[in-house]
mmCIF file of C-alpha atoms and ligand atoms in Angstrom:
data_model
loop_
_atom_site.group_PDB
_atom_site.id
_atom_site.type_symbol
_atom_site.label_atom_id
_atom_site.label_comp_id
_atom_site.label_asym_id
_atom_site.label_seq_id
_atom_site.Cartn_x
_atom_site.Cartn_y
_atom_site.Cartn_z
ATOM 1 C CA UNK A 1 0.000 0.000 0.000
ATOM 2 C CA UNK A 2 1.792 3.364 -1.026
ATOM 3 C CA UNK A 3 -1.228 5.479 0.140
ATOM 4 C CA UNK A 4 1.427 8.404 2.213
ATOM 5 C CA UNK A 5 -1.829 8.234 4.460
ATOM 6 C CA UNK A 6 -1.743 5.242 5.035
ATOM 7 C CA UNK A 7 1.438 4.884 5.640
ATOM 8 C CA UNK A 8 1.841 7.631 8.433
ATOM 9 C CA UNK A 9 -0.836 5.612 10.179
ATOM 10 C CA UNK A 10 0.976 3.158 10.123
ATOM 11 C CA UNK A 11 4.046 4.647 11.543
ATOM 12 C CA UNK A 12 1.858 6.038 14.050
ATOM 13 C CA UNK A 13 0.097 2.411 15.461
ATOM 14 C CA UNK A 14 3.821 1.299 15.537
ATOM 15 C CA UNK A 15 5.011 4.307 17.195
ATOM 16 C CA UNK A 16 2.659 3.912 20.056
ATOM 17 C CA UNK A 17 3.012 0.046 20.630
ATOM 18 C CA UNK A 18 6.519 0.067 20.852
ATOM 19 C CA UNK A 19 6.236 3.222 23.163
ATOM 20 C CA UNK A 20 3.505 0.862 25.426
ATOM 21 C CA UNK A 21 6.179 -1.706 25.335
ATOM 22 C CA UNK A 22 8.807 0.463 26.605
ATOM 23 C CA UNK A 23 7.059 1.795 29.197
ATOM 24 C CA UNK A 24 6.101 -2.228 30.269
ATOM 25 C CA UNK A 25 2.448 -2.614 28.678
ATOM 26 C CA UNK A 26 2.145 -5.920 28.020
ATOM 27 C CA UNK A 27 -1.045 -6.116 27.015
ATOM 28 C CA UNK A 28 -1.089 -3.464 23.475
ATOM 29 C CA UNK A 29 -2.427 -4.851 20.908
ATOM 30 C CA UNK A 30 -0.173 -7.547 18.861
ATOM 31 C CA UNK A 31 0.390 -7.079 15.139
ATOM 32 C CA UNK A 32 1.996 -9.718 12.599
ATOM 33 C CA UNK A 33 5.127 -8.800 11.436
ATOM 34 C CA UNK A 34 4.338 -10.091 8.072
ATOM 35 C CA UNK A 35 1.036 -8.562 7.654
ATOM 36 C CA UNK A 36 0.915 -4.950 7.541
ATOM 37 C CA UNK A 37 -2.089 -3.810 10.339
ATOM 38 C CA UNK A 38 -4.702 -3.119 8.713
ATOM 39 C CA UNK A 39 -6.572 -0.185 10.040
ATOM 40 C CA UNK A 40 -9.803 -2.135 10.126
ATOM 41 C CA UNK A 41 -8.184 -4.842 11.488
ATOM 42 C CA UNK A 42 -9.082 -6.383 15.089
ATOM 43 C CA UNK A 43 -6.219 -5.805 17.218
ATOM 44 C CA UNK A 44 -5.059 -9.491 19.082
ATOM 45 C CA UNK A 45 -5.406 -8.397 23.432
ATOM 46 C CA UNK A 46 -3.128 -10.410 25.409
ATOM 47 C CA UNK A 47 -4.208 -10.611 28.514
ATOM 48 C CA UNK A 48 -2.734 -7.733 31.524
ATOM 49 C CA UNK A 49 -0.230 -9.653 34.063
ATOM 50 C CA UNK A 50 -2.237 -8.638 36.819
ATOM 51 C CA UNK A 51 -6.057 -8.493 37.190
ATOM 52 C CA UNK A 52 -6.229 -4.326 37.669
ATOM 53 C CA UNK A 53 -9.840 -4.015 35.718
ATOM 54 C CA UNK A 54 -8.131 -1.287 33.338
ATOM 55 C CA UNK A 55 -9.595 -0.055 30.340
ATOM 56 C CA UNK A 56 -8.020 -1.891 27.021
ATOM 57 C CA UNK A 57 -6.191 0.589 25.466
ATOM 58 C CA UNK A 58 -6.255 0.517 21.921
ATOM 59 C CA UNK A 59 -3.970 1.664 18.696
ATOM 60 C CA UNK A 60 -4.235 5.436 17.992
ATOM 61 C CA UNK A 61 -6.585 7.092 16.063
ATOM 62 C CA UNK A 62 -5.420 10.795 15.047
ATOM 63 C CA UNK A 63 -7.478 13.750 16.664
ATOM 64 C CA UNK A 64 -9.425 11.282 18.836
ATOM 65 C CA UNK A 65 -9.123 10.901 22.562
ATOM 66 C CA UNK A 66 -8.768 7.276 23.710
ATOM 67 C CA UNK A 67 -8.939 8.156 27.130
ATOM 68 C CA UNK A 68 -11.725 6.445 29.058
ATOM 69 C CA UNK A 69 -14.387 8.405 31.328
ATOM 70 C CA UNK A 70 -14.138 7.951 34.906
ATOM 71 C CA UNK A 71 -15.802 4.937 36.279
ATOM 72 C CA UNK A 72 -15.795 3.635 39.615
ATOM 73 C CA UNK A 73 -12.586 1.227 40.427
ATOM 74 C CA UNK A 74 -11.355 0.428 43.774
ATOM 75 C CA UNK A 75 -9.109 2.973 45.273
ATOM 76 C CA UNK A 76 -5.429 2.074 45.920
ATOM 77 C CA UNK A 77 -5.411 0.486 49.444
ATOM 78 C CA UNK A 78 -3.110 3.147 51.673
ATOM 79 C CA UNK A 79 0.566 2.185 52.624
ATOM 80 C CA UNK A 80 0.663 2.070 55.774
ATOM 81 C CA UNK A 81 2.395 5.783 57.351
ATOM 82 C CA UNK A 82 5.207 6.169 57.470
ATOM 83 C CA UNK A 83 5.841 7.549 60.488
ATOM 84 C CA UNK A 84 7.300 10.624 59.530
ATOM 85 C CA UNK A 85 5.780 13.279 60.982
ATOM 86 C CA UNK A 86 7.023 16.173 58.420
ATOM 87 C CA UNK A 87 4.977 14.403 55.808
ATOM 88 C CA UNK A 88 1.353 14.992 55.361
ATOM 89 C CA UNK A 89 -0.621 12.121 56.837
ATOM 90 C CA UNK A 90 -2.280 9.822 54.562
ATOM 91 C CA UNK A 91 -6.276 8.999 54.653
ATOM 92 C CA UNK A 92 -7.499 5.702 55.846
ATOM 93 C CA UNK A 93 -9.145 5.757 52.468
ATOM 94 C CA UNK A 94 -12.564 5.114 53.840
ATOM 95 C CA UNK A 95 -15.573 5.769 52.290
ATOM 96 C CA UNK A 96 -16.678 8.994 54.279
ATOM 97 C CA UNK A 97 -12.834 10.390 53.763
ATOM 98 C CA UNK A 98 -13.661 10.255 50.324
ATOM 99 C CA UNK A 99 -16.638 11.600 50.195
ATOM 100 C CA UNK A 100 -16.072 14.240 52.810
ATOM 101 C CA UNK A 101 -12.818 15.087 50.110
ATOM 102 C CA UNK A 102 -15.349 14.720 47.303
ATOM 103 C CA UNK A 103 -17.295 17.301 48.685
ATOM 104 C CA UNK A 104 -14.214 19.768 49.711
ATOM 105 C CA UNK A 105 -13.351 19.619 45.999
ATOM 106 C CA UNK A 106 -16.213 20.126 44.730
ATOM 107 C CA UNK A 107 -16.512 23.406 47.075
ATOM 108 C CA UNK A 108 -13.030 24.479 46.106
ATOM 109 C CA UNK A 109 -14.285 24.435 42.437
ATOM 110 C CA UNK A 110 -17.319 26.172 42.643
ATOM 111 C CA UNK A 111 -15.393 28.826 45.005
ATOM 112 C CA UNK A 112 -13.021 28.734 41.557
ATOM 113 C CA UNK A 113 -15.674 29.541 38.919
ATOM 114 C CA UNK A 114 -17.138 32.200 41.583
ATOM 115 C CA UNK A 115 -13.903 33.963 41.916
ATOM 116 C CA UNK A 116 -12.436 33.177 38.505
ATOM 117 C CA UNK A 117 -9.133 34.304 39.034
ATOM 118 C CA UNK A 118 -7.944 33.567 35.047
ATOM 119 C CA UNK A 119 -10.145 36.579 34.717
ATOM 120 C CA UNK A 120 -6.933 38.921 35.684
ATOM 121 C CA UNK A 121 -4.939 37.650 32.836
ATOM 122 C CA UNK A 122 -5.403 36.523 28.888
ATOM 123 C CA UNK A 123 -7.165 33.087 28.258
ATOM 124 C CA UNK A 124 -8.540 31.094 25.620
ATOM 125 C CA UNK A 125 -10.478 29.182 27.451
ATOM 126 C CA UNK A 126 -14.470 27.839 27.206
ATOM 127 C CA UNK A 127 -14.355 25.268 29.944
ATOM 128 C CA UNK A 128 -12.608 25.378 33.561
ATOM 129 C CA UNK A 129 -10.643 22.107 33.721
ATOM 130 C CA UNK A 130 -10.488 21.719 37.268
ATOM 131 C CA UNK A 131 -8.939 18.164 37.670
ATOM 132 C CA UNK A 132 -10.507 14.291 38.259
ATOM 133 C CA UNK A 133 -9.584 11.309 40.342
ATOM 134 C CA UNK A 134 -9.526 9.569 43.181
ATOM 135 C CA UNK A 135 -10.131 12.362 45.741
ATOM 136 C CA UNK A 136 -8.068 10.767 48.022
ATOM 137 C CA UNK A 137 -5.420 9.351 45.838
ATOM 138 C CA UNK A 138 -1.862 8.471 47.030
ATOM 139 C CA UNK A 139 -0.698 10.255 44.092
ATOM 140 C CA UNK A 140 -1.227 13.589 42.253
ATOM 141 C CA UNK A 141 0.231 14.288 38.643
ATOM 142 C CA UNK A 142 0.379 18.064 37.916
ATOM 143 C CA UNK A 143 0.482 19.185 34.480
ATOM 144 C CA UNK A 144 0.662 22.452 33.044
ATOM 145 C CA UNK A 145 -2.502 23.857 31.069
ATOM 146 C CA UNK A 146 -4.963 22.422 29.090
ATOM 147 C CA UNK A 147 -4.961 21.845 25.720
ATOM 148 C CA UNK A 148 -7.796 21.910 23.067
ATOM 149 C CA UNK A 149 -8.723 18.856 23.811
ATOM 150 C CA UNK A 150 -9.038 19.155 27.205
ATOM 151 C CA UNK A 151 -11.167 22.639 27.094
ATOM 152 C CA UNK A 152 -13.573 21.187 24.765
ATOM 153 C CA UNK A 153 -13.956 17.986 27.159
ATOM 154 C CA UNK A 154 -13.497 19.590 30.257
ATOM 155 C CA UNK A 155 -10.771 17.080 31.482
ATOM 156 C CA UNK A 156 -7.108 17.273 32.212
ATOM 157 C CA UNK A 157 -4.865 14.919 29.782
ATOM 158 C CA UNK A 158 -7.290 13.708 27.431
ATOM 159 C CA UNK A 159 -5.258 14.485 24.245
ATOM 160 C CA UNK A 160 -1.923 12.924 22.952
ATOM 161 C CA UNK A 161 -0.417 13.257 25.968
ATOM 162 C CA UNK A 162 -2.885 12.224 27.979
ATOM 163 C CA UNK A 163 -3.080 8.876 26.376
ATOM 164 C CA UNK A 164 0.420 8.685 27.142
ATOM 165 C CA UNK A 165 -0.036 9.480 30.175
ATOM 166 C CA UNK A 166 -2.467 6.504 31.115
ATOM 167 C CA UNK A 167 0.005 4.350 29.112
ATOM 168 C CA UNK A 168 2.554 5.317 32.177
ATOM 169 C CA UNK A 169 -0.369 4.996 34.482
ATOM 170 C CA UNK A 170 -1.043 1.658 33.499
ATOM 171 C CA UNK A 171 2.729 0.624 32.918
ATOM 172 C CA UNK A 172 2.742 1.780 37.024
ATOM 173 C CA UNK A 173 0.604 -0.874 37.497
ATOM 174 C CA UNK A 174 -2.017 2.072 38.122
ATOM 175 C CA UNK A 175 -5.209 3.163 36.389
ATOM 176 C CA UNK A 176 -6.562 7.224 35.926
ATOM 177 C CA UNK A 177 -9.082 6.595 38.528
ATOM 178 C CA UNK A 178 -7.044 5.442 40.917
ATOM 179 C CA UNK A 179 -5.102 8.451 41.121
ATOM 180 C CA UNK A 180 -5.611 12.311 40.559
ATOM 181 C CA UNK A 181 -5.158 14.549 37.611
ATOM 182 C CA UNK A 182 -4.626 18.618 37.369
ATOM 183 C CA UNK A 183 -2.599 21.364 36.040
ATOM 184 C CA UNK A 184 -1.294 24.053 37.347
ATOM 185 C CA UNK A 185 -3.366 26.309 35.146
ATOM 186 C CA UNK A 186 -6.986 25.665 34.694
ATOM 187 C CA UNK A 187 -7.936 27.161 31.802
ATOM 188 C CA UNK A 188 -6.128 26.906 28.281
ATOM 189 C CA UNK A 189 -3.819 29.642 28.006
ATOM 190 C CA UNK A 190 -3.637 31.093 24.258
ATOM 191 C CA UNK A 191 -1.528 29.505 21.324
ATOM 192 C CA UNK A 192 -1.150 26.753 24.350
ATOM 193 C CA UNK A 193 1.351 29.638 25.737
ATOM 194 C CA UNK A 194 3.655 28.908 28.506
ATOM 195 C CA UNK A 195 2.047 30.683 31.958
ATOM 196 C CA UNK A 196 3.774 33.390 32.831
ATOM 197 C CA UNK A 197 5.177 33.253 36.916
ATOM 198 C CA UNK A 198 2.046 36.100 37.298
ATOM 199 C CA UNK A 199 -0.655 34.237 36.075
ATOM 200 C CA UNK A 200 1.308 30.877 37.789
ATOM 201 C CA UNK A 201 1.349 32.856 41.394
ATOM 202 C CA UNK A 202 -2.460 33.586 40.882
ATOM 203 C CA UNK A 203 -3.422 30.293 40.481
ATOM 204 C CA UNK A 204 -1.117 28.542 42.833
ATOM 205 C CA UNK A 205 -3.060 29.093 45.833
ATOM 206 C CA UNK A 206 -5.843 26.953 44.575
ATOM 207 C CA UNK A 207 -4.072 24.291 43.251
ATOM 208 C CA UNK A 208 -2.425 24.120 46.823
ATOM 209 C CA UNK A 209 -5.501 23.536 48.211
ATOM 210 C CA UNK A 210 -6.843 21.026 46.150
ATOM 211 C CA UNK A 211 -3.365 18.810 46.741
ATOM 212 C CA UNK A 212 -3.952 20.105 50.352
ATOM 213 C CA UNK A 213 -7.780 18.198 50.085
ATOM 214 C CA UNK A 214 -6.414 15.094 48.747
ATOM 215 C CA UNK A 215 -3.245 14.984 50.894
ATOM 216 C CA UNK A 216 -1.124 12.674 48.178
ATOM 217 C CA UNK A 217 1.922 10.603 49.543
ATOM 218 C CA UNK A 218 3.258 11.559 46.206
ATOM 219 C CA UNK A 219 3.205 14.592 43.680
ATOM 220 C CA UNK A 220 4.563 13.604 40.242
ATOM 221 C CA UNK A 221 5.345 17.022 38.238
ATOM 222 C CA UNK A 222 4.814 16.989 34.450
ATOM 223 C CA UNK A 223 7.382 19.324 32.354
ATOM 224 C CA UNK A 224 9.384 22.298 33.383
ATOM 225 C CA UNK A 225 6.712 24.453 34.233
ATOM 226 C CA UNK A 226 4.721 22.584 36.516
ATOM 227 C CA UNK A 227 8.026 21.833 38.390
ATOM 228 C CA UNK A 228 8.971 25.092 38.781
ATOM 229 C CA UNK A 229 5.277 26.545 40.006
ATOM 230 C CA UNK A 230 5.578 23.636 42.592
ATOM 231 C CA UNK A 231 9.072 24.592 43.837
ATOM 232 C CA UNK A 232 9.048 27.748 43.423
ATOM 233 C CA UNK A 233 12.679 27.415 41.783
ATOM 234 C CA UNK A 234 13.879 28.291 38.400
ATOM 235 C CA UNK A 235 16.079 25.402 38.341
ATOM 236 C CA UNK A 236 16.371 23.234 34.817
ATOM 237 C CA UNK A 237 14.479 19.826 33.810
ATOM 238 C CA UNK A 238 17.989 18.673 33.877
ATOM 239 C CA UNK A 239 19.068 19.645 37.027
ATOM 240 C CA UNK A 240 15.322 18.654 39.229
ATOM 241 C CA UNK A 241 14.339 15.309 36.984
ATOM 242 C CA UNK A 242 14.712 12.041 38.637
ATOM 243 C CA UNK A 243 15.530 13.313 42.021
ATOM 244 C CA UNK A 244 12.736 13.746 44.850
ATOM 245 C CA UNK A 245 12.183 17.240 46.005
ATOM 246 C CA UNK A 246 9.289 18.346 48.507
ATOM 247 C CA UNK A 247 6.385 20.475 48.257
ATOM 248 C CA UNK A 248 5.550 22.410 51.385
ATOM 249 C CA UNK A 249 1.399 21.993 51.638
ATOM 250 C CA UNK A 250 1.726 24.319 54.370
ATOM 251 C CA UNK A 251 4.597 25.436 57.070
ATOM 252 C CA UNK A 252 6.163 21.932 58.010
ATOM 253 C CA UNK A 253 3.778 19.983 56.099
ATOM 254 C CA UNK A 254 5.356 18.509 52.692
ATOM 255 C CA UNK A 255 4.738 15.466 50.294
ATOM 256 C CA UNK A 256 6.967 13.973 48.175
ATOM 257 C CA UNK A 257 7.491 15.370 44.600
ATOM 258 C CA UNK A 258 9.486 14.059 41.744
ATOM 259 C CA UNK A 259 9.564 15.949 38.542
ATOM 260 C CA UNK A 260 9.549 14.329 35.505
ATOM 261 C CA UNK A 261 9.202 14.845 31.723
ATOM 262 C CA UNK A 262 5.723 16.073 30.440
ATOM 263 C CA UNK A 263 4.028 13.489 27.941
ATOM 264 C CA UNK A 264 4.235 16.015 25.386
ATOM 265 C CA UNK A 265 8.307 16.296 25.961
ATOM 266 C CA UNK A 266 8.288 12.649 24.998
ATOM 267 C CA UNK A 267 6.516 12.472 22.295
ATOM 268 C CA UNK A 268 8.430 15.187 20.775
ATOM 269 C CA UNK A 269 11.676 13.541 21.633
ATOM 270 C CA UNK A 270 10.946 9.926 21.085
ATOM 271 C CA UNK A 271 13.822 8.384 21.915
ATOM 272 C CA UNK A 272 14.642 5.162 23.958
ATOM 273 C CA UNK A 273 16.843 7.552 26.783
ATOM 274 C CA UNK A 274 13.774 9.912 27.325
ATOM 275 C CA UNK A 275 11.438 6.784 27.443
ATOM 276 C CA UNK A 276 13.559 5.160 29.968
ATOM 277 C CA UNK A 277 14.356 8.423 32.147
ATOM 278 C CA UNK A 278 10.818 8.753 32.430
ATOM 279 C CA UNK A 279 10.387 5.213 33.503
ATOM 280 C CA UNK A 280 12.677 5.598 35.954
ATOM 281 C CA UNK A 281 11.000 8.155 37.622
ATOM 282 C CA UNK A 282 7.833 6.540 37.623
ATOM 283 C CA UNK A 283 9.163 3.457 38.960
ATOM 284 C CA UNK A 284 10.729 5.361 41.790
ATOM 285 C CA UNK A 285 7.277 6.509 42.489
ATOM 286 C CA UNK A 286 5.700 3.233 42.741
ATOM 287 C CA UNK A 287 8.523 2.286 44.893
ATOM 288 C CA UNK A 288 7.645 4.993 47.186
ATOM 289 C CA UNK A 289 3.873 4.262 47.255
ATOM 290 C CA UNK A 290 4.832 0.780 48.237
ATOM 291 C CA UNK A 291 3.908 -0.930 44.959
ATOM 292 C CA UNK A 292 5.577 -3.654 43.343
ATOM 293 C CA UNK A 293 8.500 -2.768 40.692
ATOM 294 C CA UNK A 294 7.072 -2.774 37.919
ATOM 295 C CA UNK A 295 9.345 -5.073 35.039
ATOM 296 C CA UNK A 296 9.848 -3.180 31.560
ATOM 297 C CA UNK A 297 9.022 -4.934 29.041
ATOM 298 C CA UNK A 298 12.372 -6.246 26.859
ATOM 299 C CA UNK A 299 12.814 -5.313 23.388
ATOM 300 C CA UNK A 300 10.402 -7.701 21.040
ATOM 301 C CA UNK A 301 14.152 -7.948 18.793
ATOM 302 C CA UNK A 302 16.287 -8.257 21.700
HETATM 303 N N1 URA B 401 -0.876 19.267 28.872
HETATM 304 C C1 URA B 401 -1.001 19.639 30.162
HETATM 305 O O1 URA B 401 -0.076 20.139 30.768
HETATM 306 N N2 URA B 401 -2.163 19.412 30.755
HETATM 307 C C2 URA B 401 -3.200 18.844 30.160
HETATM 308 O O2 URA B 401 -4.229 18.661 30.784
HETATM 309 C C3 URA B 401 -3.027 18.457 28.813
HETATM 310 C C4 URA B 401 -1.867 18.671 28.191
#
């Protein structure tokens, strides 16, 4: 088939197996080397290593979001503390700390729209992505902005690198529901613009809260900026990536925070180091949640 089209597809399916692989998915769909995939085709599922009820994930299809709405899914059982008294205590996870955190989120949001604070500065925004998850999840990822996608939807990481992003979930042994989801920014900044530290300092204080709500055991920073809002720093990706920092919730309360590369980063810069930095990081996160090490996948050609 010499359809250019067709072939870019193609390239893309590939693309995004082998990047499943590398980040440990075992279960992408399986294509014949001799056979070119057809894009009709029925992908082959092998079945997931471990029973987590995770939604199949399936090949990409340009300009469509393959991320799955919330559903319910049991919650990540809570390590156990760990006794040290500078970090912020985790929940018992029971049902009335969730909904009690539910509710406090849900309060915090509306209190959002009311005040609209992206009102002081530029936006091209038509929906407030405010975050989703477990309320009281062990771990927090913190992007940047939305993206199209995400304004039109109304949830965070629901475009490219959002479906990266629950291919690392997943790879963690982890599904979007069990943990929670937000930017720093929560409306779409214009041209997908970089926030500027003012419009970063105004909506800090809510994003503080809502970690503050949940009470994480573990922030995980996506890309430069959300980093640096975190840490107030102006360090480099180089210099913070890969090494645990801590984000002061409030005067000698912190959690855990490891920055790592934002989805988008590595899909620019698809290359087997960035893949496995990233993994790294995220397997340094399950190790501090208590989790079994995840095992990455070996290359199908050795
Ligand atoms: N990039 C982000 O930083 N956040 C999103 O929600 C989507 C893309």
């Amino acid at each position: 088939m010499d359809d250019p089209g067709f072939q870019r597809l193609q390239r893309l399916v590939r693309q995004h197996a082998e990047t499943s692989r590398l980040l440990g998915v075992d279960f992408v769909p399986a294509f014949s080397r001799q056979a070119p995939a057809s894009l009709h085709a029925q992908p082959t599922l092998l079945p997931p290593k471990t029973p987590t009820p995770v939604p199949p994930l399936t090949p990409e299809v340009p300009k469509q979001a393959q991320v799955a709405a919330p559903t319910r899914i049991d919650p990540l059982p809570k390590a156990t503390p760990a006794g040290k008294p500078v970090e912020a205590t985790p929940r018992t996870g029971g049902t009335k700390d969730r909904a009690k955190a539910q509710l406090a989120l849900d309060e915090l949001k509306a209190r959002y729209e009311h005040e609209a604070p992206h009102k002081q500065f530029v936006t091209a925004h038509t929906r407030i992505v405010f975050g989703e998850g477990d309320p009281i999840a062990r771990v927090v990822f913190v992007g940047e902005a939305p993206g199209e996608e995400e304004d039109r939807t109304g949830r965070p990481f629901v475009g490219r690198s959002g479906e990266l992003l629950t291919k690392m979930l997943v790879a963690m042994g982890l599904a979007r529901e069990q943990v929670y989801i937000c930017n720093v920014m929560k409306t779409r900044p214009p041209d997908n613009a970089t926030p500027t530290a003012t419009e970063i300092a105004i909506c800090e204080p809510y994003l503080r809260e809502q970690i503050g709500i949940i009470a994480p055991e573990a922030i995980v920073t996506l890309g430069l900026p959300a980093a640096r809002a975190l840490l107030h720093t102006q360090e480099s990706m180089t210099k913070m990536r890969g090494r645990w920092r801590t984000y002061e919730l409030s005067p000698g309360v912190v959690v855990p925070l490891m920055p790592t590369f934002h989805p988008a980063y590595v899909l620019r810069n698809y290359t087997e180091e960035t893949r496995g930095q990233v993994w790294s990081d995220l397997c340094d996160v399950v190790e501090k949640l208590g989790m079994p090490r995840p095992v990455r996948a070996k290359p199908a050609n050795g």
